[in-house]
RNA sequence: GGGCGGUUAGCUCAGUGGGAGAGCGCUUCCUUGACACGGAAGAGGUCACAUGUUCAAUCCAUGUACCGCCCACCA
């Protein structure tokens, strides 16, 4: 064999992936005869790129799908992409701007065509990146939220919810993103802490200001143009006399507004009096509704001051922030600005565009959430939906308990256009197609002249039905029957509201079952000092670069090993990739060793007769069995970090460091090739879900059944024998080897020079031979010592200068004495003996006895040393 | 303001009611016929602080400090 000394993932990974996909290993058909294992991929933005976050959510999905496929289940990972309405539209608008165009210059049809083109051009990229990372979803089933089938499902859902009274159109206070020129849902707001000012402003009782007035505090003076009242707390003595009076509205002083009392006012904050602007503030909107106040607007969709509803004097047409400055200036000039204080507060911004969101009154479409939330809460409370880690369930619960109606209409063009039409006199017709709408309109309103609503739906509307829409709903497909619900949803904590809760609500409503029984929330990936990855800090790590540098397997292992069930963050260190690359190299070289064995590997994967197995064989088979059981349990519990750690330890520290070294002993020559290939084949299968490429490459190079490891069977611990008692003997031998090596280092023996060991005759020959090999020693048989193997091995002594041995024995005596003291102290404590569990006390006694016995032996050795030979 | 995490070796992090662990980094030795992307041997920690529960606390409870995440209309 002439394999390179270093494993080269770049030469292996793309080649194997191509093979897997071509041969359709990731594809699966619904099969009611086998248990399903389905994962719906959270659809990434169609034009997005892979980032580290995909590492922590998509790698586990791939791991689980591969694992369950190997278990023989009907496993399929259903992929797809999302049209990402606002994000895509924003990019296109920006692109147009560079060409000196605006959206309207193009017109809806051409704009949407361009969006399609853009999605197709860049749409394949993220999927190509996922392939490079070894992710193996069933690409043949890939869906796009805008494709025909899913669009039809969206229309069906909308129409049905509308007809059942759960979708309505109404004028409500919504969040307006002035730069995206669209509404944004509550869940898509991002609150940012900012330094601003708190202005105190005098609202005088008389126009000339001679009669005093009320001071209020505000952070947004420009909205005062739309004030309709001043509110105070009903029991605030300072304002008791003011309630019911009127004050003049600065700075124009052209109209007066009432002073009202409302419990919502906090007397402690500011001046205890608050201006009420129902059209531009959520709380004020509630107060306004309670008190039936008028709701004039003064900020328009361009975030400019408008005088459409109410006089705004010279401020008309000004940008909101320019207006703020002007108004403050004018207030100051009129002596109505009482005070300005710096004030840190949080501002609502749009997650997508980053612009400061304006609360505005607007006629929009909404989903009534309360009736949908109730069953979704019940499903969580009775355990039909479970979160891992559990604590995220409370986040879900809390949000659903305080849910508000969901504004679903967006004023953008890229997305699912509302299936809503209007008659010339403005009556609405909701239908799945234009033809149906006309028919309906004719029947109900006697006209077929219709105009379609120009709005599109919130992106999350189509993602909310993802778990069943991608299975062909509303058609009754085989997929839908076998694969709904899926087994687990894996995603980041930031979209529990945006997505997870909505899938549960809509899944329950349309499919009458939760879309998944388990929700696994993966940790957020930060940089190594705990900062969010961001372009502006420049700490973004690109997984593609890592895959290029270290290999996709290394990248996957680096992420998996850092995952812990309960943790909410990963501080990602690139050095983890390097470690994993080294690990892969270790695997590669162990394989090279096996392939270079002079006797060659057997052609089939079979173990030698049990009686011929050596102590080392018995030990590694036992360890393999334990490892298989452990990894199965860990993967079943989504504990990827410990699963990765477990296979890592087995391969490196047990298989390579010990077993493989032991096979260099003469005694192992007969069985080693078969055992090596058997254990390694199993180890590769255990590793495959985590590191699919190298495991396949090695598996194919070894004796194996079948054409690919992808569809190979998961290792079965009952398929081969284990020898727990003999495995323990090997472990005692390991301890002895370590003891000898330690002494060698202390004596300063050159690693290649042999030391002489006096070995009691009661140590079995096979173990003595291993000891000679692993400790680089020459064995001198000596009279027997003790009965148990443990005692016999403890009797192994190294021939070394007396001073070194003496020093060592002294240290040992010291250590043993301190352990004995501790044990004696404990056992002489009456309270301990009386109250501690019997087993604990017994264990303590055993330990003490063992230490005493060992001390006696060491002291005897020490004495023997001092006696002249 | 509320809720939830975290604080363990220089760094990143596991872990357990009864003798403190890993990887990297560091020190020493070793190119022994798989691998220097390697092997062997080591050094290094009052487990944030305080109080309590317990025979026993790094682990449980309460509080404090600091770091972080999520939620919230405090104008």
CSV table of C-alpha atoms in Angstrom, one decimal, chain A residues 410-837:
chain,number,residue,atom,x,y,z
A,410,UNK,CA,-46.9,43.3,3.9
A,411,UNK,CA,-46.6,46.1,1.4
A,412,UNK,CA,-44.0,44.4,-0.7
A,413,UNK,CA,-44.2,42.5,-4.0
A,414,UNK,CA,-42.0,39.5,-3.5
A,415,UNK,CA,-44.1,36.9,-1.7
A,416,UNK,CA,-47.5,35.3,-1.7
A,417,UNK,CA,-50.0,37.9,-2.9
A,418,UNK,CA,-53.1,37.9,-0.7
A,419,UNK,CA,-55.9,35.9,-2.3
A,420,UNK,CA,-58.2,38.8,-1.7
A,421,UNK,CA,-60.1,40.9,-4.3
A,422,UNK,CA,-62.2,44.0,-3.9
A,423,UNK,CA,-65.3,45.1,-5.7
A,424,UNK,CA,-65.4,48.6,-7.0
A,425,UNK,CA,-67.3,49.7,-3.9
A,426,UNK,CA,-64.6,48.1,-1.7
A,427,UNK,CA,-66.2,44.9,-0.6
A,428,UNK,CA,-63.8,42.0,-0.1
A,429,UNK,CA,-63.8,38.7,-1.7
A,430,UNK,CA,-61.5,35.9,-0.6
A,431,UNK,CA,-60.9,32.9,-2.8
A,432,UNK,CA,-58.2,30.5,-3.9
A,433,UNK,CA,-58.2,31.7,-7.5
A,434,UNK,CA,-59.3,34.7,-9.5
A,435,UNK,CA,-62.0,32.6,-11.2
A,436,UNK,CA,-63.4,31.5,-8.0
A,437,UNK,CA,-63.3,35.0,-6.7
A,438,UNK,CA,-65.3,36.3,-9.7
A,439,UNK,CA,-67.9,33.6,-9.3
A,440,UNK,CA,-68.2,34.4,-5.6
A,441,UNK,CA,-68.4,38.1,-6.2
A,442,UNK,CA,-71.1,37.6,-8.9
A,443,UNK,CA,-73.1,35.6,-6.5
A,444,UNK,CA,-72.7,37.7,-3.4
A,445,UNK,CA,-72.4,41.2,-4.8
A,446,UNK,CA,-73.6,41.0,-8.3
A,447,UNK,CA,-70.4,42.1,-9.9
A,448,UNK,CA,-67.4,40.3,-11.3
A,449,UNK,CA,-65.3,43.5,-11.6
A,450,UNK,CA,-62.5,42.9,-9.1
A,451,UNK,CA,-59.2,44.4,-8.2
A,452,UNK,CA,-56.7,42.2,-6.3
A,453,UNK,CA,-55.2,43.3,-3.1
A,454,UNK,CA,-51.6,44.3,-3.8
A,455,UNK,CA,-50.2,43.2,-0.4
A,456,UNK,CA,-48.2,40.0,0.1
A,457,UNK,CA,-48.1,37.7,3.1
A,458,UNK,CA,-45.6,37.7,5.9
A,459,UNK,CA,-42.9,35.2,5.1
A,460,UNK,CA,-43.6,33.3,8.3
A,461,UNK,CA,-47.1,32.6,7.1
A,462,UNK,CA,-45.8,30.1,4.5
A,463,UNK,CA,-43.2,28.8,6.8
A,464,UNK,CA,-45.8,28.2,9.5
A,465,UNK,CA,-47.4,25.4,7.4
A,466,UNK,CA,-44.0,24.0,6.2
A,467,UNK,CA,-44.3,20.6,8.1
A,468,UNK,CA,-47.4,19.6,6.1
A,469,UNK,CA,-47.3,21.8,3.0
A,470,UNK,CA,-44.0,20.2,1.9
A,471,UNK,CA,-45.7,16.8,2.1
A,472,UNK,CA,-48.2,17.7,-0.5
A,473,UNK,CA,-51.0,19.0,1.7
A,474,UNK,CA,-53.9,19.6,0.9
A,475,UNK,CA,-53.7,16.5,-1.3
A,476,UNK,CA,-53.9,13.3,0.7
A,477,UNK,CA,-50.5,12.0,-0.3
A,478,UNK,CA,-48.7,8.9,1.0
A,479,UNK,CA,-46.0,11.3,2.3
A,480,UNK,CA,-48.5,13.2,4.3
A,481,UNK,CA,-49.9,10.0,5.7
A,482,UNK,CA,-46.6,8.4,6.7
A,483,UNK,CA,-44.4,11.4,7.4
A,484,UNK,CA,-46.6,13.8,9.4
A,485,UNK,CA,-45.8,14.5,12.2
A,486,UNK,CA,-42.1,14.6,11.9
A,487,UNK,CA,-40.0,13.3,14.8
A,488,UNK,CA,-38.0,16.3,15.9
A,489,UNK,CA,-37.6,20.0,15.0
A,490,UNK,CA,-34.2,21.4,15.4
A,491,UNK,CA,-33.6,25.1,15.4
A,492,UNK,CA,-32.1,28.1,17.2
A,493,UNK,CA,-33.9,29.7,20.2
A,494,UNK,CA,-34.4,33.0,18.4
A,495,UNK,CA,-37.3,31.6,16.3
A,496,UNK,CA,-39.4,29.9,18.9
A,497,UNK,CA,-42.0,32.6,18.5
A,498,UNK,CA,-41.5,33.4,14.8
A,499,UNK,CA,-41.7,29.9,13.7
A,500,UNK,CA,-42.0,27.0,16.1
A,501,UNK,CA,-45.1,28.3,17.9
A,502,UNK,CA,-46.7,29.1,14.6
A,503,UNK,CA,-46.0,25.7,13.2
A,504,UNK,CA,-47.6,24.1,16.3
A,505,UNK,CA,-50.7,26.4,16.0
A,506,UNK,CA,-51.2,25.8,12.3
A,507,UNK,CA,-50.3,22.2,12.5
A,508,UNK,CA,-52.9,21.6,15.2
A,509,UNK,CA,-55.5,23.6,13.3
A,510,UNK,CA,-55.1,22.0,9.9
A,511,UNK,CA,-53.7,18.5,10.7
A,512,UNK,CA,-55.2,18.1,14.2
A,513,UNK,CA,-51.8,16.9,15.5
A,514,UNK,CA,-48.7,18.6,16.6
A,515,UNK,CA,-46.2,18.8,13.7
A,516,UNK,CA,-43.4,17.3,15.9
A,517,UNK,CA,-43.2,15.9,19.4
A,518,UNK,CA,-39.7,17.2,20.2
A,519,UNK,CA,-38.2,20.6,19.7
A,520,UNK,CA,-34.4,20.7,20.1
A,521,UNK,CA,-33.1,24.2,20.6
A,522,UNK,CA,-29.4,24.4,19.6
A,523,UNK,CA,-26.9,26.8,21.1
A,524,UNK,CA,-26.0,30.1,19.5
A,525,UNK,CA,-22.5,30.3,18.1
A,526,UNK,CA,-20.4,33.1,19.3
A,527,UNK,CA,-16.8,33.9,18.7
A,528,UNK,CA,-14.2,32.6,21.2
A,529,UNK,CA,-14.6,35.6,23.6
A,530,UNK,CA,-18.4,35.4,23.5
A,531,UNK,CA,-19.2,38.1,21.1
A,532,UNK,CA,-21.9,37.7,18.4
A,533,UNK,CA,-20.4,37.1,15.0
A,534,UNK,CA,-20.9,40.3,13.0
A,535,UNK,CA,-19.5,41.8,9.9
A,536,UNK,CA,-18.7,45.1,11.7
A,537,UNK,CA,-16.6,43.5,14.3
A,538,UNK,CA,-15.0,41.3,11.6
A,539,UNK,CA,-15.2,38.2,13.7
A,540,UNK,CA,-17.3,36.2,11.3
A,541,UNK,CA,-16.1,32.7,10.6
A,542,UNK,CA,-17.1,31.1,7.4
A,543,UNK,CA,-17.7,27.4,7.6
A,544,UNK,CA,-16.8,27.0,3.9
A,545,UNK,CA,-13.4,28.3,4.7
A,546,UNK,CA,-13.0,25.9,7.5
A,547,UNK,CA,-14.2,23.0,5.3
A,548,UNK,CA,-11.7,24.0,2.8
A,549,UNK,CA,-8.9,24.2,5.3
A,550,UNK,CA,-9.6,21.3,7.6
A,551,UNK,CA,-12.3,19.3,5.8
A,552,UNK,CA,-16.0,19.1,6.3
A,553,UNK,CA,-15.7,16.2,8.8
A,554,UNK,CA,-13.3,18.2,10.9
A,555,UNK,CA,-15.7,21.2,10.9
A,556,UNK,CA,-18.6,19.0,11.9
A,557,UNK,CA,-16.7,17.3,14.7
A,558,UNK,CA,-15.5,20.7,15.9
A,559,UNK,CA,-19.0,21.9,16.3
A,560,UNK,CA,-20.5,18.7,17.7
A,561,UNK,CA,-17.8,18.3,20.3
A,562,UNK,CA,-18.6,21.7,21.7
A,563,UNK,CA,-22.4,21.0,22.0
A,564,UNK,CA,-23.7,20.3,25.4
A,565,UNK,CA,-27.4,19.5,26.1
A,566,UNK,CA,-28.1,22.4,28.5
A,567,UNK,CA,-25.8,25.1,27.1
A,568,UNK,CA,-27.2,28.0,25.2
A,569,UNK,CA,-24.0,29.2,23.6
A,570,UNK,CA,-20.9,27.9,21.9
A,571,UNK,CA,-17.8,29.9,22.0
A,572,UNK,CA,-16.3,28.7,18.7
A,573,UNK,CA,-12.6,28.2,18.5
A,574,UNK,CA,-11.0,27.4,15.2
A,575,UNK,CA,-8.4,25.4,17.1
A,576,UNK,CA,-11.2,22.8,17.5
A,577,UNK,CA,-11.1,22.3,13.8
A,578,UNK,CA,-7.4,21.7,13.9
A,579,UNK,CA,-7.8,19.1,16.7
A,580,UNK,CA,-10.5,17.3,14.6
A,581,UNK,CA,-8.3,17.4,11.5
A,582,UNK,CA,-5.6,15.7,13.6
A,583,UNK,CA,-8.2,13.2,14.8
A,584,UNK,CA,-9.1,12.3,11.2
A,585,UNK,CA,-5.4,12.0,10.4
A,586,UNK,CA,-5.1,9.6,13.3
A,587,UNK,CA,-7.9,7.5,11.8
A,588,UNK,CA,-6.3,7.6,8.4
A,589,UNK,CA,-2.9,6.4,9.7
A,590,UNK,CA,-4.5,3.6,11.8
A,591,UNK,CA,-6.1,2.5,8.6
A,592,UNK,CA,-2.7,2.6,6.8
A,593,UNK,CA,-1.3,0.4,9.5
A,594,UNK,CA,-4.0,-2.2,9.0
A,595,UNK,CA,-3.7,-2.1,5.3
A,596,UNK,CA,0.0,-2.6,5.5
A,597,UNK,CA,-0.1,-5.7,7.7
A,598,UNK,CA,2.1,-8.4,6.2
A,599,UNK,CA,-0.6,-11.0,6.5
A,600,UNK,CA,-3.2,-8.8,4.9
A,601,UNK,CA,-6.8,-8.2,6.0
A,602,UNK,CA,-9.3,-11.0,5.7
A,603,UNK,CA,-11.7,-10.7,2.8
A,604,UNK,CA,-14.9,-10.9,4.9
A,605,UNK,CA,-15.7,-9.2,8.2
A,606,UNK,CA,-15.7,-12.2,10.6
A,607,UNK,CA,-14.2,-12.6,14.1
A,608,UNK,CA,-11.8,-15.5,14.8
A,609,UNK,CA,-13.0,-18.4,17.0
A,610,UNK,CA,-13.7,-17.2,20.5
A,611,UNK,CA,-11.1,-19.4,22.0
A,612,UNK,CA,-8.3,-18.0,20.0
A,613,UNK,CA,-9.0,-14.4,21.1
A,614,UNK,CA,-6.1,-12.8,23.1
A,615,UNK,CA,-6.5,-10.6,26.2
A,616,UNK,CA,-6.1,-7.5,24.0
A,617,UNK,CA,-8.8,-8.8,21.6
A,618,UNK,CA,-11.2,-9.5,24.4
A,619,UNK,CA,-10.6,-6.1,25.9
A,620,UNK,CA,-11.2,-4.1,22.7
A,621,UNK,CA,-14.3,-6.0,21.8
A,622,UNK,CA,-15.7,-5.3,25.3
A,623,UNK,CA,-14.9,-1.7,24.9
A,624,UNK,CA,-16.5,-1.6,21.5
A,625,UNK,CA,-19.7,-3.1,22.9
A,626,UNK,CA,-19.9,-0.5,25.7
A,627,UNK,CA,-19.2,2.3,23.2
A,628,UNK,CA,-21.9,1.2,20.9
A,629,UNK,CA,-24.4,1.1,23.7
A,630,UNK,CA,-23.3,4.5,25.0
A,631,UNK,CA,-23.4,6.3,21.7
A,632,UNK,CA,-26.8,5.0,20.9
A,633,UNK,CA,-28.1,6.3,24.2
A,634,UNK,CA,-26.4,9.7,23.7
A,635,UNK,CA,-27.7,10.2,20.2
A,636,UNK,CA,-31.2,9.1,21.3
A,637,UNK,CA,-31.0,11.9,23.9
A,638,UNK,CA,-29.6,14.5,21.4
A,639,UNK,CA,-26.4,14.7,23.4
A,640,UNK,CA,-24.1,15.2,20.4
A,641,UNK,CA,-21.2,16.6,22.4
A,642,UNK,CA,-20.9,13.5,24.5
A,643,UNK,CA,-21.5,11.2,21.6
A,644,UNK,CA,-18.7,12.8,19.7
A,645,UNK,CA,-16.5,12.7,22.8
A,646,UNK,CA,-17.2,9.0,23.3
A,647,UNK,CA,-16.4,7.9,19.8
A,648,UNK,CA,-13.3,10.1,19.9
A,649,UNK,CA,-12.0,8.6,23.0
A,650,UNK,CA,-12.7,5.1,21.8
A,651,UNK,CA,-10.9,5.6,18.6
A,652,UNK,CA,-7.9,7.5,19.8
A,653,UNK,CA,-7.3,6.6,23.3
A,654,UNK,CA,-8.5,3.0,23.4
A,655,UNK,CA,-8.2,1.6,19.9
A,656,UNK,CA,-5.1,3.5,18.6
A,657,UNK,CA,-3.1,4.0,21.8
A,658,UNK,CA,-3.6,0.6,23.3
A,659,UNK,CA,-5.2,-2.0,21.1
A,660,UNK,CA,-3.3,-1.2,17.9
A,661,UNK,CA,0.0,-1.1,19.8
A,662,UNK,CA,-0.9,-4.4,21.4
A,663,UNK,CA,-1.3,-6.0,18.0
A,664,UNK,CA,2.4,-5.5,17.4
A,665,UNK,CA,3.0,-8.3,20.0
A,666,UNK,CA,3.8,-11.7,18.7
A,667,UNK,CA,0.8,-13.3,20.5
A,668,UNK,CA,-1.7,-11.2,18.5
A,669,UNK,CA,-0.5,-12.0,15.1
A,670,UNK,CA,-3.0,-14.7,14.4
A,671,UNK,CA,-6.1,-12.9,15.3
A,672,UNK,CA,-5.2,-9.2,14.8
A,673,UNK,CA,-6.1,-8.7,11.2
A,674,UNK,CA,-9.7,-10.0,11.7
A,675,UNK,CA,-10.2,-8.2,15.0
A,676,UNK,CA,-8.8,-5.0,13.7
A,677,UNK,CA,-11.0,-5.0,10.7
A,678,UNK,CA,-14.0,-6.0,12.6
A,679,UNK,CA,-13.6,-3.4,15.3
A,680,UNK,CA,-12.6,-0.7,12.8
A,681,UNK,CA,-15.5,-1.4,10.6
A,682,UNK,CA,-17.8,-1.0,13.6
A,683,UNK,CA,-16.1,2.1,14.7
A,684,UNK,CA,-16.5,3.7,11.3
A,685,UNK,CA,-20.2,3.0,11.4
A,686,UNK,CA,-20.4,4.6,14.8
A,687,UNK,CA,-18.5,7.6,13.5
A,688,UNK,CA,-20.4,7.9,10.2
A,689,UNK,CA,-23.3,10.1,11.3
A,690,UNK,CA,-20.8,12.6,12.8
A,691,UNK,CA,-18.0,12.4,10.2
A,692,UNK,CA,-19.6,10.9,7.1
A,693,UNK,CA,-16.7,11.3,4.7
A,694,UNK,CA,-13.7,9.7,6.3
A,695,UNK,CA,-15.8,7.0,7.8
A,696,UNK,CA,-17.0,6.1,4.3
A,697,UNK,CA,-13.5,6.3,2.8
A,698,UNK,CA,-12.1,4.0,5.5
A,699,UNK,CA,-15.0,1.7,5.5
A,700,UNK,CA,-14.8,1.1,1.8
A,701,UNK,CA,-11.1,0.4,2.1
A,702,UNK,CA,-11.8,-2.4,4.7
A,703,UNK,CA,-13.6,-5.6,4.5
A,704,UNK,CA,-17.3,-4.6,4.4
A,705,UNK,CA,-20.8,-5.6,3.2
A,706,UNK,CA,-22.7,-3.4,0.9
A,707,UNK,CA,-21.8,-0.6,-1.4
A,708,UNK,CA,-21.8,2.3,1.0
A,709,UNK,CA,-21.6,3.0,4.7
A,710,UNK,CA,-24.5,5.5,4.3
A,711,UNK,CA,-27.0,2.7,4.2
A,712,UNK,CA,-25.0,0.2,6.3
A,713,UNK,CA,-26.5,-1.2,9.4
A,714,UNK,CA,-25.9,0.6,12.7
A,715,UNK,CA,-23.5,-1.6,14.9
A,716,UNK,CA,-25.3,-4.2,17.0
A,717,UNK,CA,-23.7,-4.8,20.4
A,718,UNK,CA,-25.2,-8.3,20.5
A,719,UNK,CA,-23.6,-9.3,17.3
A,720,UNK,CA,-20.3,-10.2,18.9
A,721,UNK,CA,-19.0,-11.4,22.3
A,722,UNK,CA,-17.7,-9.3,25.1
A,723,UNK,CA,-15.6,-10.3,28.1
A,724,UNK,CA,-16.1,-7.8,30.9
A,725,UNK,CA,-14.0,-9.8,33.5
A,726,UNK,CA,-11.0,-10.2,31.1
A,727,UNK,CA,-11.3,-6.6,30.0
A,728,UNK,CA,-10.7,-5.6,33.6
A,729,UNK,CA,-7.5,-7.7,33.6
A,730,UNK,CA,-6.3,-5.7,30.6
A,731,UNK,CA,-7.1,-2.5,32.4
A,732,UNK,CA,-5.0,-3.7,35.4
A,733,UNK,CA,-2.2,-4.3,32.9
A,734,UNK,CA,-2.6,-0.8,31.5
A,735,UNK,CA,-2.1,0.6,35.0
A,736,UNK,CA,1.0,-1.5,35.4
A,737,UNK,CA,2.4,-0.3,32.1
A,738,UNK,CA,1.8,3.3,33.1
A,739,UNK,CA,3.6,2.7,36.4
A,740,UNK,CA,6.6,1.3,34.6
A,741,UNK,CA,6.7,4.1,32.0
A,742,UNK,CA,6.5,6.6,34.8
A,743,UNK,CA,9.5,5.1,36.5
A,744,UNK,CA,11.4,4.9,33.2
A,745,UNK,CA,10.9,8.6,32.8
A,746,UNK,CA,12.1,9.2,36.4
A,747,UNK,CA,15.1,7.0,35.9
A,748,UNK,CA,15.8,8.8,32.6
A,749,UNK,CA,15.8,5.7,30.5
A,750,UNK,CA,16.0,6.4,26.8
A,751,UNK,CA,12.6,5.5,25.2
A,752,UNK,CA,14.2,2.7,23.1
A,753,UNK,CA,16.2,1.2,25.9
A,754,UNK,CA,14.7,-1.7,27.7
A,755,UNK,CA,14.3,-1.8,31.5
A,756,UNK,CA,14.4,-5.1,33.3
A,757,UNK,CA,11.1,-6.1,35.1
A,758,UNK,CA,10.9,-8.7,37.8
A,759,UNK,CA,7.5,-10.2,37.1
A,760,UNK,CA,5.9,-12.7,39.5
A,761,UNK,CA,5.2,-16.1,38.0
A,762,UNK,CA,1.5,-15.7,38.7
A,763,UNK,CA,1.2,-13.1,36.0
A,764,UNK,CA,-0.1,-14.9,32.9
A,765,UNK,CA,2.4,-15.2,30.2
A,766,UNK,CA,0.2,-13.4,27.6
A,767,UNK,CA,0.0,-10.4,29.9
A,768,UNK,CA,3.7,-10.4,30.7
A,769,UNK,CA,4.5,-10.4,27.0
A,770,UNK,CA,2.2,-7.4,26.5
A,771,UNK,CA,3.9,-5.7,29.4
A,772,UNK,CA,7.3,-6.3,27.8
A,773,UNK,CA,6.1,-4.7,24.6
A,774,UNK,CA,4.1,-1.8,25.9
A,775,UNK,CA,6.6,-0.8,28.6
A,776,UNK,CA,9.7,-1.6,26.5
A,777,UNK,CA,11.0,-4.1,29.0
A,778,UNK,CA,12.7,-7.3,29.4
A,779,UNK,CA,10.9,-9.8,31.7
A,780,UNK,CA,12.7,-11.6,34.4
A,781,UNK,CA,10.4,-14.2,36.0
A,782,UNK,CA,10.5,-14.2,39.7
A,783,UNK,CA,8.8,-16.2,42.6
A,784,UNK,CA,5.1,-15.8,42.8
A,785,UNK,CA,3.4,-13.0,44.8
A,786,UNK,CA,-0.2,-12.9,45.9
A,787,UNK,CA,-3.1,-14.8,44.5
A,788,UNK,CA,-5.1,-12.2,42.6
A,789,UNK,CA,-3.9,-10.7,39.3
A,790,UNK,CA,-4.2,-7.3,40.8
A,791,UNK,CA,-1.7,-8.3,43.5
A,792,UNK,CA,0.5,-10.1,41.0
A,793,UNK,CA,0.7,-7.1,38.8
A,794,UNK,CA,1.4,-4.8,41.7
A,795,UNK,CA,4.3,-7.2,42.4
A,796,UNK,CA,5.9,-6.3,39.1
A,797,UNK,CA,9.0,-4.3,40.0
A,798,UNK,CA,11.5,-2.3,37.9
A,799,UNK,CA,15.2,-2.8,38.3
A,800,UNK,CA,16.4,0.7,38.8
A,801,UNK,CA,19.0,2.5,40.9
A,802,UNK,CA,18.2,2.2,44.5
A,803,UNK,CA,17.9,6.0,45.1
A,804,UNK,CA,15.2,6.3,42.4
A,805,UNK,CA,13.2,3.5,43.8
A,806,UNK,CA,13.6,4.7,47.3
A,807,UNK,CA,12.4,8.1,46.3
A,808,UNK,CA,9.5,6.7,44.5
A,809,UNK,CA,8.4,4.3,47.3
A,810,UNK,CA,8.6,7.2,49.8
A,811,UNK,CA,6.3,9.2,47.7
A,812,UNK,CA,3.9,6.3,47.4
A,813,UNK,CA,4.0,5.7,51.1
A,814,UNK,CA,3.2,9.4,51.7
A,815,UNK,CA,0.3,9.3,49.3
A,816,UNK,CA,-1.1,6.0,50.7
A,817,UNK,CA,-0.7,7.3,54.2
A,818,UNK,CA,-2.7,10.4,53.5
A,819,UNK,CA,-5.4,8.3,51.9
A,820,UNK,CA,-5.5,6.0,54.9
A,821,UNK,CA,-5.7,9.0,57.3
A,822,UNK,CA,-8.6,10.3,55.4
A,823,UNK,CA,-10.4,7.0,55.4
A,824,UNK,CA,-9.7,6.5,59.1
A,825,UNK,CA,-10.9,9.9,60.0
A,826,UNK,CA,-14.1,9.3,58.1
A,827,UNK,CA,-14.7,5.9,59.6
A,828,UNK,CA,-14.0,7.0,63.1
A,829,UNK,CA,-16.6,9.6,62.7
A,830,UNK,CA,-19.6,8.1,64.5
A,831,UNK,CA,-22.1,10.3,62.7
A,832,UNK,CA,-20.8,9.1,59.4
A,833,UNK,CA,-21.0,5.4,60.2
A,834,UNK,CA,-24.4,5.9,61.7
A,835,UNK,CA,-26.0,8.1,59.1
A,836,UNK,CA,-24.4,7.5,55.8
A,837,UNK,CA,-25.8,4.8,53.5
